[in-house]
PDB file of C-alpha atoms in Angstrom:
ATOM      1  CA  MET A  30      93.929  84.431  82.567  1.00  0.00           C
ATOM      2  CA  ALA A  31      92.627  86.853  80.094  1.00  0.00           C
ATOM      3  CA  ASP A  32      93.939  90.032  78.255  1.00  0.00           C
ATOM      4  CA  LEU A  33      92.503  93.473  77.675  1.00  0.00           C
ATOM      5  CA  GLU A  34      89.511  92.787  75.102  1.00  0.00           C
ATOM      6  CA  GLU A  35      88.599  89.620  77.315  1.00  0.00           C
ATOM      7  CA  LEU A  36      88.381  91.659  80.577  1.00  0.00           C
ATOM      8  CA  LYS A  37      86.356  94.168  78.986  1.00  0.00           C
ATOM      9  CA  LYS A  38      83.589  91.970  78.898  1.00  0.00           C
ATOM     10  CA  LYS A  39      83.676  91.777  82.578  1.00  0.00           C
ATOM     11  CA  TYR A  40      84.612  94.412  84.024  1.00  0.00           C
ATOM     12  CA  LYS A  41      83.974  98.375  83.670  1.00  0.00           C
ATOM     13  CA  PHE A  42      87.287 100.348  82.849  1.00  0.00           C
ATOM     14  CA  HIS A  43      87.680 104.061  84.214  1.00  0.00           C
ATOM     15  CA  GLU A  44      88.183 105.701  80.861  1.00  0.00           C
ATOM     16  CA  GLU A  45      91.351 106.999  82.643  1.00  0.00           C
ATOM     17  CA  THR A  46      92.979 103.588  82.455  1.00  0.00           C
ATOM     18  CA  LEU A  47      91.846 102.993  78.565  1.00  0.00           C
ATOM     19  CA  SER A  48      92.858 106.300  77.698  1.00  0.00           C
ATOM     20  CA  TYR A  49      96.475 105.524  79.729  1.00  0.00           C
ATOM     21  CA  PHE A  50      97.050 102.271  77.576  1.00  0.00           C
ATOM     22  CA  LYS A  51      96.111 104.221  74.252  1.00  0.00           C
ATOM     23  CA  LEU A  52      98.394 107.180  74.827  1.00  0.00           C
ATOM     24  CA  ARG A  53     101.199 105.154  76.095  1.00  0.00           C
ATOM     25  CA  ALA A  54     101.327 102.520  73.138  1.00  0.00           C
ATOM     26  CA  GLU A  55     101.157 105.884  70.691  1.00  0.00           C
ATOM     27  CA  ALA A  56     104.131 107.059  72.887  1.00  0.00           C
ATOM     28  CA  GLY A  57     106.077 104.189  71.778  1.00  0.00           C
ATOM     29  CA  PHE A  58     107.248 102.908  75.124  1.00  0.00           C
ATOM     30  CA  GLY A  59     108.441  99.713  75.380  1.00  0.00           C
ATOM     31  CA  SER A  60     108.368  96.709  78.003  1.00  0.00           C
ATOM     32  CA  TYR A  61     111.286  96.298  80.223  1.00  0.00           C
ATOM     33  CA  PRO A  62     111.743  92.646  79.419  1.00  0.00           C
ATOM     34  CA  ASN A  63     112.503  93.524  75.901  1.00  0.00           C
ATOM     35  CA  ALA A  64     114.272  96.465  76.573  1.00  0.00           C
ATOM     36  CA  PRO A  65     118.203  96.385  75.135  1.00  0.00           C
ATOM     37  CA  SER A  66     119.871  97.186  78.280  1.00  0.00           C
ATOM     38  CA  MET A  67     119.093  97.583  81.685  1.00  0.00           C
ATOM     39  CA  GLU A  68     119.666 101.204  81.592  1.00  0.00           C
ATOM     40  CA  ALA A  69     117.243 101.336  78.604  1.00  0.00           C
ATOM     41  CA  ALA A  70     114.596  99.702  80.796  1.00  0.00           C
ATOM     42  CA  ARG A  71     114.921 102.393  83.526  1.00  0.00           C
ATOM     43  CA  ASN A  72     114.655 105.129  81.355  1.00  0.00           C
ATOM     44  CA  ILE A  73     111.337 103.965  80.103  1.00  0.00           C
ATOM     45  CA  ASN A  74     110.051 103.804  83.583  1.00  0.00           C
ATOM     46  CA  LEU A  75     111.464 107.672  84.393  1.00  0.00           C
ATOM     47  CA  GLN A  76     109.731 108.559  80.558  1.00  0.00           C
ATOM     48  CA  VAL A  77     106.382 107.189  81.898  1.00  0.00           C
ATOM     49  CA  THR A  78     106.527 108.965  84.740  1.00  0.00           C
ATOM     50  CA  GLN A  79     107.794 112.343  82.860  1.00  0.00           C
ATOM     51  CA  LYS A  80     104.665 111.711  80.619  1.00  0.00           C
ATOM     52  CA  PHE A  81     101.912 110.863  83.192  1.00  0.00           C
ATOM     53  CA  ALA A  82     102.842 112.025  86.662  1.00  0.00           C
ATOM     54  CA  GLY A  83     102.232 115.796  85.784  1.00  0.00           C
ATOM     55  CA  GLU A  84     103.324 119.063  88.124  1.00  0.00           C
ATOM     56  CA  ILE A  85     102.415 120.559  91.221  1.00  0.00           C
ATOM     57  CA  THR A  86     102.980 123.579  92.758  1.00  0.00           C
ATOM     58  CA  PHE A  87     104.656 122.948  95.996  1.00  0.00           C
ATOM     59  CA  GLU A  88     105.640 125.844  98.478  1.00  0.00           C
ATOM     60  CA  GLY A  89     108.708 124.461 101.136  1.00  0.00           C
ATOM     61  CA  SER A  90     111.583 122.805 100.959  1.00  0.00           C
ATOM     62  CA  THR A  91     113.246 120.126  99.254  1.00  0.00           C
ATOM     63  CA  LYS A  92     116.507 118.833 100.968  1.00  0.00           C
ATOM     64  CA  GLU A  93     119.215 116.319 100.016  1.00  0.00           C
ATOM     65  CA  PHE A  94     120.747 113.937 102.499  1.00  0.00           C
ATOM     66  CA  THR A  95     123.049 111.003 102.914  1.00  0.00           C
ATOM     67  CA  VAL A  96     122.013 108.449 105.113  1.00  0.00           C
ATOM     68  CA  PRO A  97     124.865 106.321 106.681  1.00  0.00           C
ATOM     69  CA  SER A  98     124.623 102.644 106.339  1.00  0.00           C
ATOM     70  CA  PRO A  99     126.636  99.651 107.136  1.00  0.00           C
ATOM     71  CA  TYR A 100     125.761  97.925 103.935  1.00  0.00           C
ATOM     72  CA  VAL A 101     126.584 100.877 102.096  1.00  0.00           C
ATOM     73  CA  PRO A 102     129.748 102.626 101.843  1.00  0.00           C
ATOM     74  CA  ASP A 103     128.697 105.930 100.710  1.00  0.00           C
ATOM     75  CA  GLY A 104     125.297 105.764 102.236  1.00  0.00           C
ATOM     76  CA  ILE A 105     121.668 105.847 101.118  1.00  0.00           C
ATOM     77  CA  PRO A 106     120.448 109.368  99.210  1.00  0.00           C
ATOM     78  CA  VAL A 107     117.137 110.600 100.276  1.00  0.00           C
ATOM     79  CA  THR A 108     115.294 113.952  99.777  1.00  0.00           C
ATOM     80  CA  VAL A 109     113.303 114.943 102.384  1.00  0.00           C
ATOM     81  CA  TYR A 110     110.343 117.096 101.932  1.00  0.00           C
ATOM     82  CA  GLN A 111     108.769 119.419 104.104  1.00  0.00           C
ATOM     83  CA  SER A 112     106.239 121.928 102.644  1.00  0.00           C
ATOM     84  CA  ASN A 113     104.875 125.443 104.733  1.00  0.00           C
ATOM     85  CA  ASN A 114     102.089 123.463 105.589  1.00  0.00           C
ATOM     86  CA  CYS A 115     103.855 121.332 108.046  1.00  0.00           C
ATOM     87  CA  SER A 116     104.187 124.494 110.182  1.00  0.00           C
ATOM     88  CA  LEU A 117     100.694 124.348 110.608  1.00  0.00           C
ATOM     89  CA  VAL A 118     100.980 121.438 112.746  1.00  0.00           C
ATOM     90  CA  VAL A 119     102.784 121.304 116.050  1.00  0.00           C
ATOM     91  CA  ALA A 120     104.106 117.869 115.451  1.00  0.00           C
ATOM     92  CA  PRO A 121     104.210 116.705 111.877  1.00  0.00           C
ATOM     93  CA  SER A 122     104.539 112.972 111.052  1.00  0.00           C
ATOM     94  CA  ILE A 123     107.991 111.969 109.320  1.00  0.00           C
ATOM     95  CA  PHE A 124     106.412 109.534 106.040  1.00  0.00           C
ATOM     96  CA  VAL A 125     109.090 107.317 104.831  1.00  0.00           C
ATOM     97  CA  PHE A 126     108.278 106.760 101.216  1.00  0.00           C
ATOM     98  CA  PHE A 127     109.552 103.925  98.877  1.00  0.00           C
ATOM     99  CA  HIS A 128     109.124 103.825  94.892  1.00  0.00           C
ATOM    100  CA  GLY A 129     108.063 100.929  92.805  1.00  0.00           C
ATOM    101  CA  GLY A 130     109.629  99.031  90.111  1.00  0.00           C
ATOM    102  CA  GLY A 131     109.880  95.445  91.442  1.00  0.00           C
ATOM    103  CA  ASN A 132     113.313  96.347  93.092  1.00  0.00           C
ATOM    104  CA  VAL A 133     114.938  96.645  89.372  1.00  0.00           C
ATOM    105  CA  VAL A 134     113.674  99.797  87.976  1.00  0.00           C
ATOM    106  CA  GLY A 135     112.201 102.955  89.683  1.00  0.00           C
ATOM    107  CA  SER A 136     113.955 105.710  91.406  1.00  0.00           C
ATOM    108  CA  ARG A 137     113.216 108.881  93.853  1.00  0.00           C
ATOM    109  CA  GLN A 138     112.610 110.777  91.104  1.00  0.00           C
ATOM    110  CA  THR A 139     109.342 108.946  90.131  1.00  0.00           C
ATOM    111  CA  CYS A 140     107.596 109.706  93.224  1.00  0.00           C
ATOM    112  CA  ASP A 141     108.630 113.304  93.825  1.00  0.00           C
ATOM    113  CA  VAL A 142     104.863 114.677  92.721  1.00  0.00           C
ATOM    114  CA  ILE A 143     103.341 112.202  95.255  1.00  0.00           C
ATOM    115  CA  CYS A 144     105.897 113.453  97.593  1.00  0.00           C
ATOM    116  CA  LYS A 145     105.437 116.499  97.279  1.00  0.00           C
ATOM    117  CA  LEU A 146     101.465 116.240  97.283  1.00  0.00           C
ATOM    118  CA  PHE A 147     101.922 114.025 100.657  1.00  0.00           C
ATOM    119  CA  SER A 148     103.860 116.879 102.256  1.00  0.00           C
ATOM    120  CA  ARG A 149     101.338 119.849 100.996  1.00  0.00           C
ATOM    121  CA  GLU A 150      98.147 117.954 101.947  1.00  0.00           C
ATOM    122  CA  ALA A 151      98.774 115.728 105.299  1.00  0.00           C
ATOM    123  CA  PRO A 152     100.860 117.726 105.920  1.00  0.00           C
ATOM    124  CA  CYS A 153     103.844 116.106 106.752  1.00  0.00           C
ATOM    125  CA  VAL A 154     107.819 115.638 106.589  1.00  0.00           C
ATOM    126  CA  VAL A 155     108.182 112.961 103.409  1.00  0.00           C
ATOM    127  CA  VAL A 156     111.333 110.952 103.164  1.00  0.00           C
ATOM    128  CA  ASN A 157     112.019 109.564  99.420  1.00  0.00           C
ATOM    129  CA  VAL A 158     114.465 106.976  99.486  1.00  0.00           C
ATOM    130  CA  GLU A 159     116.656 105.921  96.421  1.00  0.00           C
ATOM    131  CA  TYR A 160     117.341 102.061  97.680  1.00  0.00           C
ATOM    132  CA  ARG A 161     119.545  99.834  95.816  1.00  0.00           C
ATOM    133  CA  LEU A 162     118.551  97.794  93.109  1.00  0.00           C
ATOM    134  CA  GLY A 163     119.155  94.498  91.438  1.00  0.00           C
ATOM    135  CA  PRO A 164     120.543  93.012  89.649  1.00  0.00           C
ATOM    136  CA  GLU A 165     123.686  94.894  90.504  1.00  0.00           C
ATOM    137  CA  HIS A 166     122.185  94.634  94.507  1.00  0.00           C
ATOM    138  CA  ARG A 167     119.861  91.733  94.643  1.00  0.00           C
ATOM    139  CA  PHE A 168     118.057  90.653  97.520  1.00  0.00           C
ATOM    140  CA  PRO A 169     118.161  91.496 100.736  1.00  0.00           C
ATOM    141  CA  ALA A 170     119.573  95.035  99.449  1.00  0.00           C
ATOM    142  CA  SER A 171     116.683  96.878  99.247  1.00  0.00           C
ATOM    143  CA  ASN A 172     115.365  95.675 102.550  1.00  0.00           C
ATOM    144  CA  GLN A 173     118.553  96.475 104.401  1.00  0.00           C
ATOM    145  CA  ASP A 174     118.428  99.934 103.071  1.00  0.00           C
ATOM    146  CA  ALA A 175     114.834 100.875 104.130  1.00  0.00           C
ATOM    147  CA  ASN A 176     115.678  99.234 107.817  1.00  0.00           C
ATOM    148  CA  SER A 177     118.696 101.734 108.043  1.00  0.00           C
ATOM    149  CA  VAL A 178     116.836 104.557 106.778  1.00  0.00           C
ATOM    150  CA  VAL A 179     113.913 104.036 108.993  1.00  0.00           C
ATOM    151  CA  ARG A 180     116.488 103.433 111.965  1.00  0.00           C
ATOM    152  CA  TRP A 181     118.255 107.001 111.048  1.00  0.00           C
ATOM    153  CA  VAL A 182     115.069 108.875 110.986  1.00  0.00           C
ATOM    154  CA  SER A 183     114.069 107.757 114.119  1.00  0.00           C
ATOM    155  CA  MET A 184     117.385 109.492 115.493  1.00  0.00           C
ATOM    156  CA  ASN A 185     116.992 112.489 113.587  1.00  0.00           C
ATOM    157  CA  LYS A 186     113.481 113.811 113.765  1.00  0.00           C
ATOM    158  CA  SER A 187     114.353 117.295 114.861  1.00  0.00           C
ATOM    159  CA  LEU A 188     117.002 117.472 111.603  1.00  0.00           C
ATOM    160  CA  LEU A 189     114.099 116.649 109.150  1.00  0.00           C
ATOM    161  CA  GLY A 190     112.257 119.063 110.164  1.00  0.00           C
ATOM    162  CA  GLY A 191     110.044 117.041 112.944  1.00  0.00           C
ATOM    163  CA  VAL A 192     109.854 117.244 116.708  1.00  0.00           C
ATOM    164  CA  ASN A 193     110.731 114.371 119.494  1.00  0.00           C
ATOM    165  CA  ASP A 194     106.979 113.409 119.356  1.00  0.00           C
ATOM    166  CA  SER A 195     106.398 113.326 115.856  1.00  0.00           C
ATOM    167  CA  THR A 196     105.200 110.001 114.390  1.00  0.00           C
ATOM    168  CA  ILE A 197     107.048 108.149 111.714  1.00  0.00           C
ATOM    169  CA  GLY A 198     105.317 106.244 109.065  1.00  0.00           C
ATOM    170  CA  VAL A 199     106.333 104.102 106.478  1.00  0.00           C
ATOM    171  CA  GLY A 200     104.778 103.594 102.433  1.00  0.00           C
ATOM    172  CA  GLY A 201     105.403 102.611  99.312  1.00  0.00           C
ATOM    173  CA  HIS A 202     103.466 101.296  96.170  1.00  0.00           C
ATOM    174  CA  SER A 203     104.305  97.826  94.646  1.00  0.00           C
ATOM    175  CA  ALA A 204     107.685  96.809  95.286  1.00  0.00           C
ATOM    176  CA  GLY A 205     108.118  99.978  97.416  1.00  0.00           C
ATOM    177  CA  GLY A 206     104.783  98.798  99.618  1.00  0.00           C
ATOM    178  CA  ARG A 207     106.609  95.221 100.000  1.00  0.00           C
ATOM    179  CA  LEU A 208     109.560  96.753 101.563  1.00  0.00           C
ATOM    180  CA  ALA A 209     107.382  99.229 103.848  1.00  0.00           C
ATOM    181  CA  ALA A 210     105.201  96.128 104.803  1.00  0.00           C
ATOM    182  CA  VAL A 211     109.160  94.102 105.596  1.00  0.00           C
ATOM    183  CA  VAL A 212     110.352  97.231 107.625  1.00  0.00           C
ATOM    184  CA  SER A 213     107.029  97.570 109.813  1.00  0.00           C
ATOM    185  CA  GLN A 214     107.707  93.911 111.063  1.00  0.00           C
ATOM    186  CA  GLN A 215     111.301  94.089 111.472  1.00  0.00           C
ATOM    187  CA  LEU A 216     110.890  97.486 113.166  1.00  0.00           C
ATOM    188  CA  TRP A 217     107.266  97.637 114.546  1.00  0.00           C
ATOM    189  CA  ASP A 218     108.177  99.397 117.805  1.00  0.00           C
ATOM    190  CA  PHE A 219     109.815 102.203 115.563  1.00  0.00           C
ATOM    191  CA  ILE A 220     106.940 102.681 113.328  1.00  0.00           C
ATOM    192  CA  ASP A 221     103.060 104.121 113.586  1.00  0.00           C
ATOM    193  CA  TYR A 222     101.680 103.498 110.733  1.00  0.00           C
ATOM    194  CA  GLN A 223     102.177 101.890 107.274  1.00  0.00           C
ATOM    195  CA  VAL A 224     100.627 102.927 103.847  1.00  0.00           C
ATOM    196  CA  LEU A 225     100.735  99.797 101.179  1.00  0.00           C
ATOM    197  CA  ILE A 226      99.771 100.906  97.846  1.00  0.00           C
ATOM    198  CA  TYR A 227      99.267  97.165  96.281  1.00  0.00           C
ATOM    199  CA  PRO A 228     102.203  95.728  97.556  1.00  0.00           C
ATOM    200  CA  ASN A 229     103.579  92.358  96.511  1.00  0.00           C
ATOM    201  CA  VAL A 230     103.467  90.572 100.161  1.00  0.00           C
ATOM    202  CA  ASP A 231     103.415  86.603  98.917  1.00  0.00           C
ATOM    203  CA  TYR A 232     106.091  86.050  95.700  1.00  0.00           C
ATOM    204  CA  ARG A 233     104.552  82.509  95.845  1.00  0.00           C
ATOM    205  CA  LYS A 234     102.026  83.836  93.534  1.00  0.00           C
ATOM    206  CA  LEU A 235      99.300  81.560  94.806  1.00  0.00           C
ATOM    207  CA  TYR A 236      96.247  83.686  94.447  1.00  0.00           C
ATOM    208  CA  SER A 237      93.679  83.811  91.712  1.00  0.00           C
ATOM    209  CA  SER A 238      94.145  87.457  90.798  1.00  0.00           C
ATOM    210  CA  GLN A 239      97.579  86.329  89.764  1.00  0.00           C
ATOM    211  CA  LYS A 240      96.245  84.008  87.135  1.00  0.00           C
ATOM    212  CA  GLU A 241      93.199  86.337  85.850  1.00  0.00           C
ATOM    213  CA  PHE A 242      95.188  89.205  85.363  1.00  0.00           C
ATOM    214  CA  GLU A 243      98.664  87.897  84.289  1.00  0.00           C
ATOM    215  CA  ASP A 244      98.182  88.829  80.327  1.00  0.00           C
ATOM    216  CA  PHE A 245      96.630  92.421  81.693  1.00  0.00           C
ATOM    217  CA  PRO A 246      99.483  94.894  80.143  1.00  0.00           C
ATOM    218  CA  GLY A 247      99.472  96.469  83.779  1.00  0.00           C
ATOM    219  CA  LEU A 248     101.859  94.243  85.321  1.00  0.00           C
ATOM    220  CA  SER A 249     102.011  91.113  83.394  1.00  0.00           C
ATOM    221  CA  LYS A 250     103.265  87.647  84.126  1.00  0.00           C
ATOM    222  CA  GLU A 251     106.613  88.462  81.884  1.00  0.00           C
ATOM    223  CA  MET A 252     107.245  91.780  83.478  1.00  0.00           C
ATOM    224  CA  THR A 253     106.778  90.080  87.139  1.00  0.00           C
ATOM    225  CA  GLN A 254     109.003  87.082  86.249  1.00  0.00           C
ATOM    226  CA  TRP A 255     111.730  89.463  84.860  1.00  0.00           C
ATOM    227  CA  PHE A 256     111.540  91.109  88.014  1.00  0.00           C
ATOM    228  CA  CYS A 257     112.191  88.393  89.884  1.00  0.00           C
ATOM    229  CA  ASN A 258     115.277  87.062  87.652  1.00  0.00           C
ATOM    230  CA  ASN A 259     116.839  90.267  88.391  1.00  0.00           C
ATOM    231  CA  TYR A 260     116.439  90.653  91.786  1.00  0.00           C
ATOM    232  CA  ILE A 261     115.775  87.537  93.593  1.00  0.00           C
ATOM    233  CA  LYS A 262     116.683  83.680  94.020  1.00  0.00           C
ATOM    234  CA  ASP A 263     113.517  80.962  94.009  1.00  0.00           C
ATOM    235  CA  CYS A 264     114.722  79.702  97.232  1.00  0.00           C
ATOM    236  CA  ASP A 265     114.567  83.302  99.275  1.00  0.00           C
ATOM    237  CA  LYS A 266     111.008  83.614  97.645  1.00  0.00           C
ATOM    238  CA  GLU A 267     109.451  81.775 101.157  1.00  0.00           C
ATOM    239  CA  THR A 268     110.784  83.707 103.694  1.00  0.00           C
ATOM    240  CA  ALA A 269     109.316  86.392 105.464  1.00  0.00           C
ATOM    241  CA  LEU A 270     111.807  88.945 104.612  1.00  0.00           C
ATOM    242  CA  ALA A 271     110.657  88.305 100.853  1.00  0.00           C
ATOM    243  CA  SER A 272     107.130  87.825 101.363  1.00  0.00           C
ATOM    244  CA  PRO A 273     105.811  89.425 104.318  1.00  0.00           C
ATOM    245  CA  ILE A 274     102.718  87.499 104.451  1.00  0.00           C
ATOM    246  CA  LEU A 275     104.622  84.319 105.878  1.00  0.00           C
ATOM    247  CA  ASN A 276     105.428  86.262 108.989  1.00  0.00           C
ATOM    248  CA  GLU A 277     104.546  84.544 112.015  1.00  0.00           C
ATOM    249  CA  LYS A 278     103.313  87.128 114.001  1.00  0.00           C
ATOM    250  CA  PHE A 279     101.204  89.983 113.036  1.00  0.00           C
ATOM    251  CA  ASN A 280     100.178  91.097 116.800  1.00  0.00           C
ATOM    252  CA  GLN A 281     102.288  94.140 116.943  1.00  0.00           C
ATOM    253  CA  LEU A 282     102.698  95.663 113.957  1.00  0.00           C
ATOM    254  CA  PRO A 283     101.409  99.414 113.230  1.00  0.00           C
ATOM    255  CA  PRO A 284      97.765 100.126 111.614  1.00  0.00           C
ATOM    256  CA  ALA A 285      97.490  99.766 107.809  1.00  0.00           C
ATOM    257  CA  LEU A 286      96.400 101.243 104.962  1.00  0.00           C
ATOM    258  CA  PHE A 287      95.894  99.356 101.499  1.00  0.00           C
ATOM    259  CA  ILE A 288      95.823 100.797  98.624  1.00  0.00           C
ATOM    260  CA  LEU A 289      94.901  98.353  95.376  1.00  0.00           C
ATOM    261  CA  ALA A 290      94.130  98.869  92.088  1.00  0.00           C
ATOM    262  CA  GLU A 291      90.923  96.595  90.512  1.00  0.00           C
ATOM    263  CA  PHE A 292      93.231  94.864  87.567  1.00  0.00           C
ATOM    264  CA  ASP A 293      95.978  93.673  89.748  1.00  0.00           C
ATOM    265  CA  VAL A 294      97.740  90.181  89.863  1.00  0.00           C
ATOM    266  CA  LEU A 295      99.103  91.389  93.488  1.00  0.00           C
ATOM    267  CA  LYS A 296      94.889  92.284  94.575  1.00  0.00           C
ATOM    268  CA  ASP A 297      94.132  89.060  96.354  1.00  0.00           C
ATOM    269  CA  ALA A 298      97.330  88.571  98.199  1.00  0.00           C
ATOM    270  CA  CYS A 299      97.034  91.558  99.403  1.00  0.00           C
ATOM    271  CA  TYR A 300      93.538  91.104 100.852  1.00  0.00           C
ATOM    272  CA  ALA A 301      95.303  88.051 102.330  1.00  0.00           C
ATOM    273  CA  TYR A 302      97.399  90.014 104.061  1.00  0.00           C
ATOM    274  CA  HIS A 303      94.604  92.228 105.388  1.00  0.00           C
ATOM    275  CA  GLU A 304      92.772  89.562 107.018  1.00  0.00           C
ATOM    276  CA  LYS A 305      95.830  88.539 108.663  1.00  0.00           C
ATOM    277  CA  LEU A 306      96.420  92.020 110.182  1.00  0.00           C
ATOM    278  CA  GLN A 307      92.790  92.155 111.190  1.00  0.00           C
ATOM    279  CA  GLN A 308      92.439  88.416 112.867  1.00  0.00           C
ATOM    280  CA  ALA A 309      95.757  89.855 114.907  1.00  0.00           C
ATOM    281  CA  GLY A 310      93.595  92.571 116.106  1.00  0.00           C
ATOM    282  CA  ILE A 311      95.703  95.037 113.927  1.00  0.00           C
ATOM    283  CA  ARG A 312      93.889  97.781 112.763  1.00  0.00           C
ATOM    284  CA  SER A 313      93.784  97.403 109.160  1.00  0.00           C
ATOM    285  CA  GLN A 314      91.714  99.338 106.163  1.00  0.00           C
ATOM    286  CA  VAL A 315      91.438  98.831 102.679  1.00  0.00           C
ATOM    287  CA  PHE A 316      90.581 101.045  99.628  1.00  0.00           C
ATOM    288  CA  CYS A 317      90.576  99.136  96.309  1.00  0.00           C
ATOM    289  CA  VAL A 318      89.819 101.633  93.270  1.00  0.00           C
ATOM    290  CA  LYS A 319      87.662 100.246  90.480  1.00  0.00           C
ATOM    291  CA  GLY A 320      88.697 100.446  87.184  1.00  0.00           C
ATOM    292  CA  VAL A 321      92.437 100.996  87.451  1.00  0.00           C
ATOM    293  CA  THR A 322      95.650  99.322  86.749  1.00  0.00           C
ATOM    294  CA  HIS A 323      98.097  98.588  88.738  1.00  0.00           C
ATOM    295  CA  GLY A 324     100.714 101.567  88.508  1.00  0.00           C
ATOM    296  CA  PHE A 325      98.201 104.208  88.439  1.00  0.00           C
ATOM    297  CA  PHE A 326      98.913 105.809  91.695  1.00  0.00           C
ATOM    298  CA  HIS A 327     102.337 107.702  91.330  1.00  0.00           C
ATOM    299  CA  LEU A 328     100.831 109.008  87.886  1.00  0.00           C
ATOM    300  CA  PRO A 329      98.382 111.902  89.092  1.00  0.00           C
ATOM    301  CA  GLY A 330      98.863 113.884  86.065  1.00  0.00           C
ATOM    302  CA  HIS A 331      97.067 111.543  83.844  1.00  0.00           C
ATOM    303  CA  PHE A 332      94.918 109.497  86.660  1.00  0.00           C
ATOM    304  CA  LYS A 333      93.277 112.474  87.718  1.00  0.00           C
ATOM    305  CA  GLU A 334      90.147 111.504  89.493  1.00  0.00           C
ATOM    306  CA  THR A 335      91.135 107.967  90.495  1.00  0.00           C
ATOM    307  CA  CYS A 336      94.143 109.547  92.082  1.00  0.00           C
ATOM    308  CA  GLN A 337      92.281 112.006  93.766  1.00  0.00           C
ATOM    309  CA  ARG A 338      90.250 109.654  95.452  1.00  0.00           C
ATOM    310  CA  ALA A 339      93.250 107.175  96.672  1.00  0.00           C
ATOM    311  CA  HIS A 340      95.468 110.319  97.593  1.00  0.00           C
ATOM    312  CA  GLU A 341      92.874 111.323  99.876  1.00  0.00           C
ATOM    313  CA  LYS A 342      92.333 108.455 101.652  1.00  0.00           C
ATOM    314  CA  VAL A 343      96.160 108.320 102.252  1.00  0.00           C
ATOM    315  CA  TRP A 344      96.317 112.221 103.470  1.00  0.00           C
ATOM    316  CA  LYS A 345      93.160 111.329 105.963  1.00  0.00           C
ATOM    317  CA  PHE A 346      95.181 108.368 107.421  1.00  0.00           C
ATOM    318  CA  ILE A 347      98.661 110.246 107.731  1.00  0.00           C
ATOM    319  CA  LYS A 348      96.364 112.554 109.535  1.00  0.00           C
ATOM    320  CA  ALA A 349      94.799 110.297 111.312  1.00  0.00           C
ATOM    321  CA  ASN A 350      97.971 108.919 112.851  1.00  0.00           C
ATOM    322  CA  SER A 351      99.948 111.918 113.009  1.00  0.00           C
TER     323      SER A 351
END
């Protein structure tokens, strides 16, 4: 257990991380648990993204679809990005992406920039998912939505800009990474690869990084507890649907790429999950970005150098599995 100043004595911090915390504090962004309402907490998440994600040039189409679901009468909204670069490949992969936010905050809007980057650079078709959030829709609502979207994508490749031979990948960061891991277990025969960006793969919090970084401002113990209180019951945490590391079989899962942050309570659980995949004979690789905090990946406007390195790993992985 250590705060920021204590950790500075042990680790080398990337300047982008230090300036991020400084600028965030100066902007007066509060913490989610202390927000006066759920709407206010979600607005903090959006404001942080708007300040630090930046903007990119995107040439191509951006379309809105509604995915039918037995769990959602009005369907699940998704945004589909198809860059002009997709025409350069015979069978562009379709990459389904789930935003982060502890299953409580976050939205498609917070991943708009990185989804455009994926589509432009991989190149691939990207499906950005607006899954249901707690406390209005508690566990396993977001899992149900992820499952529904992947099934729909598999049946509508040509509608989205792909072809019959297009591979399907899933990915997400933080809570979205957990959804990608779980849906890869449920629908392993639909999915060709998974990109897990500092995912929460174990709600039990058994690992040393959980204690070491619990007071760190990136993803603190207070914040993770607030997410849990608003999304999941304690009795559900020890199921594979919530904690994918508890799954009994790993040998049928698709190849995986983990993108991790050095300063993250979730880091050691991700390494443990990676090892389970490797032990089962699954191709799995880890890229841990030194000196950065949980939450950096979707903020390339600020984390320019570190995001560039991490994003390039994802683009290359998608290309290799297309």
